[in-house]
Short mmCIF file of C-alpha atoms and ligand atoms in Angstrom, two decimals:
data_model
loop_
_atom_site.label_atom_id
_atom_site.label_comp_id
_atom_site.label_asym_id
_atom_site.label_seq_id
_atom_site.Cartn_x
_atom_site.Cartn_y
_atom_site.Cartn_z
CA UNK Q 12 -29.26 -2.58 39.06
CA UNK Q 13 -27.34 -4.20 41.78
CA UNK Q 14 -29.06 -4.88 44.97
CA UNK Q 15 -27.23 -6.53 48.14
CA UNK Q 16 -24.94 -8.77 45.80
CA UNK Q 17 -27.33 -9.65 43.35
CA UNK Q 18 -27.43 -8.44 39.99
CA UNK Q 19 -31.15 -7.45 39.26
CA UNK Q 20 -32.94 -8.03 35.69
CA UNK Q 21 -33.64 -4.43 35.87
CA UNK Q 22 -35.05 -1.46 38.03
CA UNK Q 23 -38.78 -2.05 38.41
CA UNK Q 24 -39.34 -3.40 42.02
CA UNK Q 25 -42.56 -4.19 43.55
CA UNK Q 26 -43.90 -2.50 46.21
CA UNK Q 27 -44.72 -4.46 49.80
CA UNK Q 28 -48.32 -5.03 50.03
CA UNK Q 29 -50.40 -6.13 52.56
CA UNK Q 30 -53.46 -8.14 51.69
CA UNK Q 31 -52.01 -8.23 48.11
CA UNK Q 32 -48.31 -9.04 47.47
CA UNK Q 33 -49.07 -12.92 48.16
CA UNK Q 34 -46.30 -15.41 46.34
CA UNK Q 35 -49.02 -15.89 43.69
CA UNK Q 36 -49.26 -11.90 43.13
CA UNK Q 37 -45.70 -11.71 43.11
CA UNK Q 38 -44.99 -14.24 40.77
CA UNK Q 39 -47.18 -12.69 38.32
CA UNK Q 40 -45.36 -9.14 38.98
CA UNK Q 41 -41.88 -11.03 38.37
CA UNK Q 42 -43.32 -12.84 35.17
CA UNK Q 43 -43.74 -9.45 33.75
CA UNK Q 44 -40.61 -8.07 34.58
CA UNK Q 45 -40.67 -7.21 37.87
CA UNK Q 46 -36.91 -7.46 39.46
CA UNK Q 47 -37.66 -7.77 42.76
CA UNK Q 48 -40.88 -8.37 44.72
CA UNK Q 49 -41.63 -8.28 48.35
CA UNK Q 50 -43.80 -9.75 50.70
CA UNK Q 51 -46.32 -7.52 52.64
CA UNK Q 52 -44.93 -6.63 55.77
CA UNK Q 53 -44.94 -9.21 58.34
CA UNK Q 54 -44.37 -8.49 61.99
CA UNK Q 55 -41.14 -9.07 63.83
CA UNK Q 56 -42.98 -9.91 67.33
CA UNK Q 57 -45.24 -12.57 65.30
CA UNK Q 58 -42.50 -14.25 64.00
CA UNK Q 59 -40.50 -14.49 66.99
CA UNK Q 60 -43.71 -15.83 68.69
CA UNK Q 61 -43.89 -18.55 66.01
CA UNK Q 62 -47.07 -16.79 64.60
CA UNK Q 63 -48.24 -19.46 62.07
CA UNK Q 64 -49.64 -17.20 59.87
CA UNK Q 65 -46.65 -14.85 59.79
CA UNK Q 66 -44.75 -17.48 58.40
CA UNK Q 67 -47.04 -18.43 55.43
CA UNK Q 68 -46.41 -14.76 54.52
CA UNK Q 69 -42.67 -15.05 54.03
CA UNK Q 70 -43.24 -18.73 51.54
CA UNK Q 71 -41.48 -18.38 48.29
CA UNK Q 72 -40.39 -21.06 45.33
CA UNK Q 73 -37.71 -21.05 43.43
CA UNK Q 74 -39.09 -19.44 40.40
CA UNK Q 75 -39.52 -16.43 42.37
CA UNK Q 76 -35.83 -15.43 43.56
CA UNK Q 77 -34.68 -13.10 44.16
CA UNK Q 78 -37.11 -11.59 46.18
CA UNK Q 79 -37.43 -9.26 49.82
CA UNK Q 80 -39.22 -9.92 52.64
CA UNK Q 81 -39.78 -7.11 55.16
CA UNK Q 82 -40.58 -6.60 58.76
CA UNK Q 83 -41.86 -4.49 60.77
CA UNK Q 84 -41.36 -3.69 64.31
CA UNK Q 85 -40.01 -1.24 66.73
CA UNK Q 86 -36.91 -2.81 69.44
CA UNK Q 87 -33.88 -3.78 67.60
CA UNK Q 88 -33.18 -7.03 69.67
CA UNK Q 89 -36.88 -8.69 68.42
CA UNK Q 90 -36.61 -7.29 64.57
CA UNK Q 91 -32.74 -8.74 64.55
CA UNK Q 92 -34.43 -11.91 66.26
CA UNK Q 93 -37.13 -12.26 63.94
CA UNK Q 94 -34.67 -11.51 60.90
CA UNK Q 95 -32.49 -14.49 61.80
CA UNK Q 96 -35.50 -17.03 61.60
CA UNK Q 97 -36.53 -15.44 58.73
CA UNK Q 98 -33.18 -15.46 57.07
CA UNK Q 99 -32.80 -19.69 58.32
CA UNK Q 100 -36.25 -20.29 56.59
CA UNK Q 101 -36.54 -18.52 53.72
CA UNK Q 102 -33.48 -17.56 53.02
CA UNK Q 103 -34.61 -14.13 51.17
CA UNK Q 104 -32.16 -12.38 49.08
CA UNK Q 105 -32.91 -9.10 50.46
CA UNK Q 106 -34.74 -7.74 54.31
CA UNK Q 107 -36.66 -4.63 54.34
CA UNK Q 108 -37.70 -2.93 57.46
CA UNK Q 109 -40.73 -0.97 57.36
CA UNK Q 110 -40.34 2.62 58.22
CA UNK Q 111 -43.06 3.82 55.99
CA UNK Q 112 -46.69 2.23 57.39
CA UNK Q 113 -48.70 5.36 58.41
CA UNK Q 114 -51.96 2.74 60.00
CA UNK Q 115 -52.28 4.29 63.38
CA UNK Q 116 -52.22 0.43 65.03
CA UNK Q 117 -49.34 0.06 63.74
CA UNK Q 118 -47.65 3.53 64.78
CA UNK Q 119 -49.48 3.58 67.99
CA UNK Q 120 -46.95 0.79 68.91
CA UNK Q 121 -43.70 2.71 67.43
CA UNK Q 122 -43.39 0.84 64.32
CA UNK Q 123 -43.73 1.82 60.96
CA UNK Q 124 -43.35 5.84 60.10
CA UNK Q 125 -43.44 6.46 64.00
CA UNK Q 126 -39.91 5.54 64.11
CA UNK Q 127 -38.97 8.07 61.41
CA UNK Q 128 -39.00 10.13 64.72
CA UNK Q 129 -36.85 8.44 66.71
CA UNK Q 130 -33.66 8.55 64.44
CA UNK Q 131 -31.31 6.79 67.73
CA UNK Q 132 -33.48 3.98 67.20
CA UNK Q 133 -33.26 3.59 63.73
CA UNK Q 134 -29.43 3.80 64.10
CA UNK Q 135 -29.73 0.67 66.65
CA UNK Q 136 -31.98 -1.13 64.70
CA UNK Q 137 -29.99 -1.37 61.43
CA UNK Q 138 -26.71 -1.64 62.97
CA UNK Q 139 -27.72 -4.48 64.83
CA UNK Q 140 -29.38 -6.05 61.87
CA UNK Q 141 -25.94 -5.12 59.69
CA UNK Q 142 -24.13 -6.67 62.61
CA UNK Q 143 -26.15 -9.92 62.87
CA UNK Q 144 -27.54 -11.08 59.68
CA UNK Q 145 -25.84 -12.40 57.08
CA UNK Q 146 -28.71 -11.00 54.58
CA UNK Q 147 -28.42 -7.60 52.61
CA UNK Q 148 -31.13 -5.03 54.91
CA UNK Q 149 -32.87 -2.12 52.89
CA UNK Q 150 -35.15 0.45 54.24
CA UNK Q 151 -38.58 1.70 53.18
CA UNK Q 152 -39.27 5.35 54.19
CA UNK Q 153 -41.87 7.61 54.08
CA UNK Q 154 -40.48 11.95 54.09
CA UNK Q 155 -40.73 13.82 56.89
CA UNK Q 156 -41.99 17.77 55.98
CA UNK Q 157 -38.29 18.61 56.94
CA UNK Q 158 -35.79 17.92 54.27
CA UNK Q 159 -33.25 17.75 56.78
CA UNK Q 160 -34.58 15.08 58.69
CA UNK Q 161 -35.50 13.25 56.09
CA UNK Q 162 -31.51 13.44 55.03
CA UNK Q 163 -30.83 12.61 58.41
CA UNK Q 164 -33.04 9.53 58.89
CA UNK Q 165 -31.31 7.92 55.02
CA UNK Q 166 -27.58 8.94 56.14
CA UNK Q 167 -28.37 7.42 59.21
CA UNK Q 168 -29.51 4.02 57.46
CA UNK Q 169 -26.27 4.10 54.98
CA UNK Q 170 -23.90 4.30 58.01
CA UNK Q 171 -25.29 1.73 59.72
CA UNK Q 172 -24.48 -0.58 56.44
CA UNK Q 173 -27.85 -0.73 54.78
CA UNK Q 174 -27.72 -1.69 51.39
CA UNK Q 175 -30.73 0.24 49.61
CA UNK Q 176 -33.84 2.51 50.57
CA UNK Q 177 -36.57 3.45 49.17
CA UNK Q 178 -38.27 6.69 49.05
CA UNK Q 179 -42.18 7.31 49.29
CA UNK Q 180 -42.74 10.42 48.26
CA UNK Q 181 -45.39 11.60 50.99
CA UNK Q 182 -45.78 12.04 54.73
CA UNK Q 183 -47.07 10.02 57.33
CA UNK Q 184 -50.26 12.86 57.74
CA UNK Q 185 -50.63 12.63 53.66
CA UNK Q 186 -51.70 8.96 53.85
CA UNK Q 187 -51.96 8.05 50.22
CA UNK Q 188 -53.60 11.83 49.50
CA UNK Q 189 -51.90 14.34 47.08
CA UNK Q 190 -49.17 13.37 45.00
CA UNK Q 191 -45.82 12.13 45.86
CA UNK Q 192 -42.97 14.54 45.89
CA UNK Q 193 -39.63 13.19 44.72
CA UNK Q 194 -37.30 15.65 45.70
CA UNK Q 195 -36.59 14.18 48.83
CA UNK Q 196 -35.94 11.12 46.58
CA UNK Q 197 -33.60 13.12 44.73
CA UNK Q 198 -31.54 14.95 47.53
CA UNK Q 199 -30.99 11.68 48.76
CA UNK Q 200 -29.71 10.19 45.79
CA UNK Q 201 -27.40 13.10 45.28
CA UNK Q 202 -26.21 12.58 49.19
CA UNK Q 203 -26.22 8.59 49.11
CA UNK Q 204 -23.37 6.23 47.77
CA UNK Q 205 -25.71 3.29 48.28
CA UNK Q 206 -28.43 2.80 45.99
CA UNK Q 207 -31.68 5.04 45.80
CA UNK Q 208 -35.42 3.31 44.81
CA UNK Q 209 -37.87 6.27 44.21
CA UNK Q 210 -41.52 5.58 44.84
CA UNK Q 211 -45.00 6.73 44.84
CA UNK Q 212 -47.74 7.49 41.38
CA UNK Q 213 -45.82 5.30 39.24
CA UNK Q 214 -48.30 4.31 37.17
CA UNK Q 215 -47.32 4.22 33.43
CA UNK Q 216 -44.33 4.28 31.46
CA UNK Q 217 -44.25 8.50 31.28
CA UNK Q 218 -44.59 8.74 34.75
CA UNK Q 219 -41.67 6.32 35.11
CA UNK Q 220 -39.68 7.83 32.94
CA UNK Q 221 -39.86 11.61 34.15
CA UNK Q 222 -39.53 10.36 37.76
CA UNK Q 223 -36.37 8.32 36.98
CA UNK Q 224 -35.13 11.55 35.04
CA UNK Q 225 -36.20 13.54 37.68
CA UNK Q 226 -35.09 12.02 40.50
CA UNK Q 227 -31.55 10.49 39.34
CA UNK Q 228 -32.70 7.29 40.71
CA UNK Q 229 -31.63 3.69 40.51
CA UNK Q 230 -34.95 2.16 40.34
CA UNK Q 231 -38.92 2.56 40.91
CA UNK Q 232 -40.82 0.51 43.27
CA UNK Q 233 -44.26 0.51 41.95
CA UNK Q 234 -47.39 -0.07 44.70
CA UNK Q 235 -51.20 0.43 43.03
CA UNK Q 236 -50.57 0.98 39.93
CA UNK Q 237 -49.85 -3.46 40.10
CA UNK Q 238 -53.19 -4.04 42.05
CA UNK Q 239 -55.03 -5.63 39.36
CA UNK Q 240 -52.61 -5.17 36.74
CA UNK Q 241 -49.26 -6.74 36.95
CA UNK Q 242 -48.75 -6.36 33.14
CA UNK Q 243 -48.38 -3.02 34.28
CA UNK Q 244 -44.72 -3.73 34.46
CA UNK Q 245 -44.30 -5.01 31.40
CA UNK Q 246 -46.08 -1.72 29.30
CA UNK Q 247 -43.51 0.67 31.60
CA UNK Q 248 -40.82 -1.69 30.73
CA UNK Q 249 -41.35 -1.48 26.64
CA UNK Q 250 -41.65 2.46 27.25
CA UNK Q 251 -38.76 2.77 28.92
CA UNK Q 252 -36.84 0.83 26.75
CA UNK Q 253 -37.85 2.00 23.33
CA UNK Q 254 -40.78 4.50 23.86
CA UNK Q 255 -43.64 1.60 23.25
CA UNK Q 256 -46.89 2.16 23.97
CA UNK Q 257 -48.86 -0.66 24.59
CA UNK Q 258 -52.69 -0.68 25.81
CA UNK Q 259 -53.68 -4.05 28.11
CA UNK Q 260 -56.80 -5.45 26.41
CA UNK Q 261 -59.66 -7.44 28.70
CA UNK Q 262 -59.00 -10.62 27.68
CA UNK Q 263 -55.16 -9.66 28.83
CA UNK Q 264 -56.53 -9.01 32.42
CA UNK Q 265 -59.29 -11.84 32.34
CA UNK Q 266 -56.33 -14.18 31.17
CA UNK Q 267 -54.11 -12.48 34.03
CA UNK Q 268 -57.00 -12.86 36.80
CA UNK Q 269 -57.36 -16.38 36.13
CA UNK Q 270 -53.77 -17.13 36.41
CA UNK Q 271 -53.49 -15.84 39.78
CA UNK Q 272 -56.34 -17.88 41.04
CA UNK Q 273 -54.88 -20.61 39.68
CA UNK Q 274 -51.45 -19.59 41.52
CA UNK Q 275 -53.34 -19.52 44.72
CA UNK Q 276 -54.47 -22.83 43.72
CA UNK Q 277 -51.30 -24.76 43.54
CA UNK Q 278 -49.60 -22.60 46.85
CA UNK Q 279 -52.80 -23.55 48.99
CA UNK Q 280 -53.39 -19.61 49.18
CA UNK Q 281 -57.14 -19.07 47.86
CA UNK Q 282 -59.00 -17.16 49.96
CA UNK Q 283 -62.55 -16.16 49.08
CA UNK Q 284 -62.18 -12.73 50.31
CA UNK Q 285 -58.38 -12.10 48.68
CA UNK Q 286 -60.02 -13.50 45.03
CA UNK Q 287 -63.00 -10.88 45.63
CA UNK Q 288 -60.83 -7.97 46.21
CA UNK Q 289 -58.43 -9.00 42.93
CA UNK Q 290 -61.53 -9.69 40.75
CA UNK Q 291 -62.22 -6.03 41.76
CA UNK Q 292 -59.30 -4.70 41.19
CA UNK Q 293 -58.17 -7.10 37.98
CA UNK Q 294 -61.70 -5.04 36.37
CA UNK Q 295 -60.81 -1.73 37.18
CA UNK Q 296 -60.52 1.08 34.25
CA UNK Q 297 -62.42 -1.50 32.20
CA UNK Q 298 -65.49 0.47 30.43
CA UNK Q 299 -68.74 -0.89 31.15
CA UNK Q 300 -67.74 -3.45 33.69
CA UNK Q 301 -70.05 -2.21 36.50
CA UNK Q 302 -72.31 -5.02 36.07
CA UNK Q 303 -69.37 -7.66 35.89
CA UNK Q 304 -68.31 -6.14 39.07
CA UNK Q 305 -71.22 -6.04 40.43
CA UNK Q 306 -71.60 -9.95 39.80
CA UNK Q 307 -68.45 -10.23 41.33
CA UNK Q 308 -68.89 -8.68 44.33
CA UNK Q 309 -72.23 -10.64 44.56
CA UNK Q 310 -70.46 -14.32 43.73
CA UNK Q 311 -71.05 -16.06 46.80
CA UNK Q 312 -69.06 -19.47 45.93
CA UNK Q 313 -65.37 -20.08 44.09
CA UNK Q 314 -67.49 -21.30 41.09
CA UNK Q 315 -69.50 -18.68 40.48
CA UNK Q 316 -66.54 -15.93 40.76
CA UNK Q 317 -64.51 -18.30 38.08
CA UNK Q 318 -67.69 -18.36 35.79
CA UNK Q 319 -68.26 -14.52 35.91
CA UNK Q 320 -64.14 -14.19 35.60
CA UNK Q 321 -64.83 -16.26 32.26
CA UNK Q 322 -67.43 -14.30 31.47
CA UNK Q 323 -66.30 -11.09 32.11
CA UNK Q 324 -64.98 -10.12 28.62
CA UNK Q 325 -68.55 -10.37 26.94
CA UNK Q 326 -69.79 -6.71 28.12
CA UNK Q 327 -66.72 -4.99 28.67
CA UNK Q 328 -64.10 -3.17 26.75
CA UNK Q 329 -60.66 -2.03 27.80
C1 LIG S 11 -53.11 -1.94 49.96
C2 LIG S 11 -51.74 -1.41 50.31
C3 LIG S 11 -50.97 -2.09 51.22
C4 LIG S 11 -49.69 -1.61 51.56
N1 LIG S 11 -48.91 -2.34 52.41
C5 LIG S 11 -47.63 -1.96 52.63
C6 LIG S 11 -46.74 -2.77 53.39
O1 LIG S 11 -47.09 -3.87 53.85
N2 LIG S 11 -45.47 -2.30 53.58
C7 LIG S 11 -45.03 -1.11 53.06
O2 LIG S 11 -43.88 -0.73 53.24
N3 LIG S 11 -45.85 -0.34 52.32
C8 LIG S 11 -47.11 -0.74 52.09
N4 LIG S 11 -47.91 0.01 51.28
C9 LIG S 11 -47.35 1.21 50.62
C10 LIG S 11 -46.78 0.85 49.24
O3 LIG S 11 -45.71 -0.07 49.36
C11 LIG S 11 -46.27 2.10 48.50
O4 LIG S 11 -45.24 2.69 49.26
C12 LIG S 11 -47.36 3.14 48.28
O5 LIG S 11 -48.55 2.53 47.82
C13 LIG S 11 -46.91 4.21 47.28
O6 LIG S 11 -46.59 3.65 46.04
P1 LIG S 11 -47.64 3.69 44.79
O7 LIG S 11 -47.99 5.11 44.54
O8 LIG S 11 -46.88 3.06 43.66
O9 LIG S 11 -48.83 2.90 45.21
C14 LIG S 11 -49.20 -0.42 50.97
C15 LIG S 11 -50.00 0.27 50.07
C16 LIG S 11 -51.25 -0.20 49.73
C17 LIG S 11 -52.08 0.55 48.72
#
């Protein structure tokens, strides 16, 4: 797939994440064959107030590239702002804006899925981004219960010269309850000339493959299904290319887990709390791992989470 000017490995993308799609996440994600990774979504008003910690959020490598970062915001003059500084620092290949978050503290101040209801403003904001930055834009979107204004909200990013969107199959009200439902995914491909990125429930290569079917897409951007299991994209991968099934063993994800830590290591990222939640996840679907998790959760130093990472294989299966 081709993406803003650059030609992509393939069409697995992963999803913006916040709390999880760190540069040591993503770097995992891209060593199994994820095409394009983004940052979680970083605020436009942060970064324009030189927010320290905004910044570490956009910090890439080489190794990484290509790779989004996206913003969220509401006013078109701050996001452009806070796209140029972006685009000076860290040069990403691609800028999403966020039009997707459903987090009331985020709506409550227009950003996010709230401005999936102001379609003028959506209008200003790419076109001035289009107009401005030198960087390719996409758009994330949540669907709107009308079809129509859903169609409305992705013609109205394509004029404005975006480059991509993505489609999450589900209302702001849904949250992340019931299941996605890609035929707005699918009426926009069908209406779009720029390229369509269906997402929501990927989870495993069948899933993939009917939704790709299904929708007519150009790629998947896959969210949870990576939490704790960026091999993930490796397994759809082999399925989609020759119908392979392959199962992810314990000493896969044990091997995995460590790895990232020892990302976070080397980009001064570790975070007690961050490895807690990715121990948790990294053990998930693994039979007979309450007690390892339960160990984990109760780990109250770095050493004693790496020793009962180590450990964790002994008692569990996959
Ligand atoms: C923990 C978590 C954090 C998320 N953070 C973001 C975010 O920063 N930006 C965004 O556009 N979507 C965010 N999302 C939504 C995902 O990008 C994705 O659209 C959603 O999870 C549906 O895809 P999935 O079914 O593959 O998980 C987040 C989702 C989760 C579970």
């Amino acid at each position: 797939m081709r993406l803003g000017g650059v030609d992509l490995t393939g069409n697995l993308l992963l999803a913006p994440m916040a709390d999880v799609t760190n540069l040591a996440f993503r770097l995992m994600c891209k060593k199994y064959g994820a095409s394009l990774s983004f940052t979680e979504m970083i605020s436009s008003d942060a970064i324009v107030h030189g927010n320290e910690k905004s910044f570490l959020r956009g910090m890439t490598c080489e190794e990484e590239r290509p790779f989004g970062i996206q913003l969220f915001g509401h006013c078109p003059e701050t996001i452009t702002s806070a796209a140029l500084i972006i685009e000076e620092m860290f040069e990403p290949e691609i800028i999403d804006i966020n039009l997707g978050c459903p987090s009331p503290t985020i709506t409550n101040a227009g950003c996010g899925s709230a401005l999936l209801l102001s379609p003028d403003v959506v209008s200003s904001i790419f076109a001035s981004l289009c107009e401005n930055v030198d960087t390719p834009v996409t758009a994330k979107i949540r669907i709107l219960e009308s079809m129509d204004q859903t169609l409305d909200i992705a013609n109205r990013v394509e004029e404005a010269g975006a480059c991509a969107i993505t489609v999450h199959g589900r209302t702001r009200e849904q949250g992340y309850q019931g299941s996605a439902d890609h035929s707005y995914a699918k009426r926009i491909k069908e209406e779009l000339s720029i390229p369509v990125i269906a997402n929501g429930d990927v989870k495993d290569g069948e899933s993939a493959e009917s939704i790709l079917e299904y929708t007519g897409c150009d790629g998947l951007m896959i969210g949870r299904a990576a939490m704790g299991d960026p091999h993930v994209f490796y397994r759809i991968s082999k399925y989609l290319e020759h119908g392979e099934l392959i199962e992810v063993s314990c000493e896969r994800r044990r091997d995995d887990l460590l790895e990232y830590i020892r990302l976070l290591e080397k980009f001064d990222l570790v975070s007690h709390v961050n490895m807690k939640a990715h121990s948790q996840w990294f053990t998930r679907g693994l039979k007979d791992s309450r007690s390892v998790r339960m160990g984990m959760g109760n780990a109250d130093s770095h050493s004693s989470l790496i020793e009962c990472i180590r450990n964790m294989c002994r008692d569990v299966q996959a």
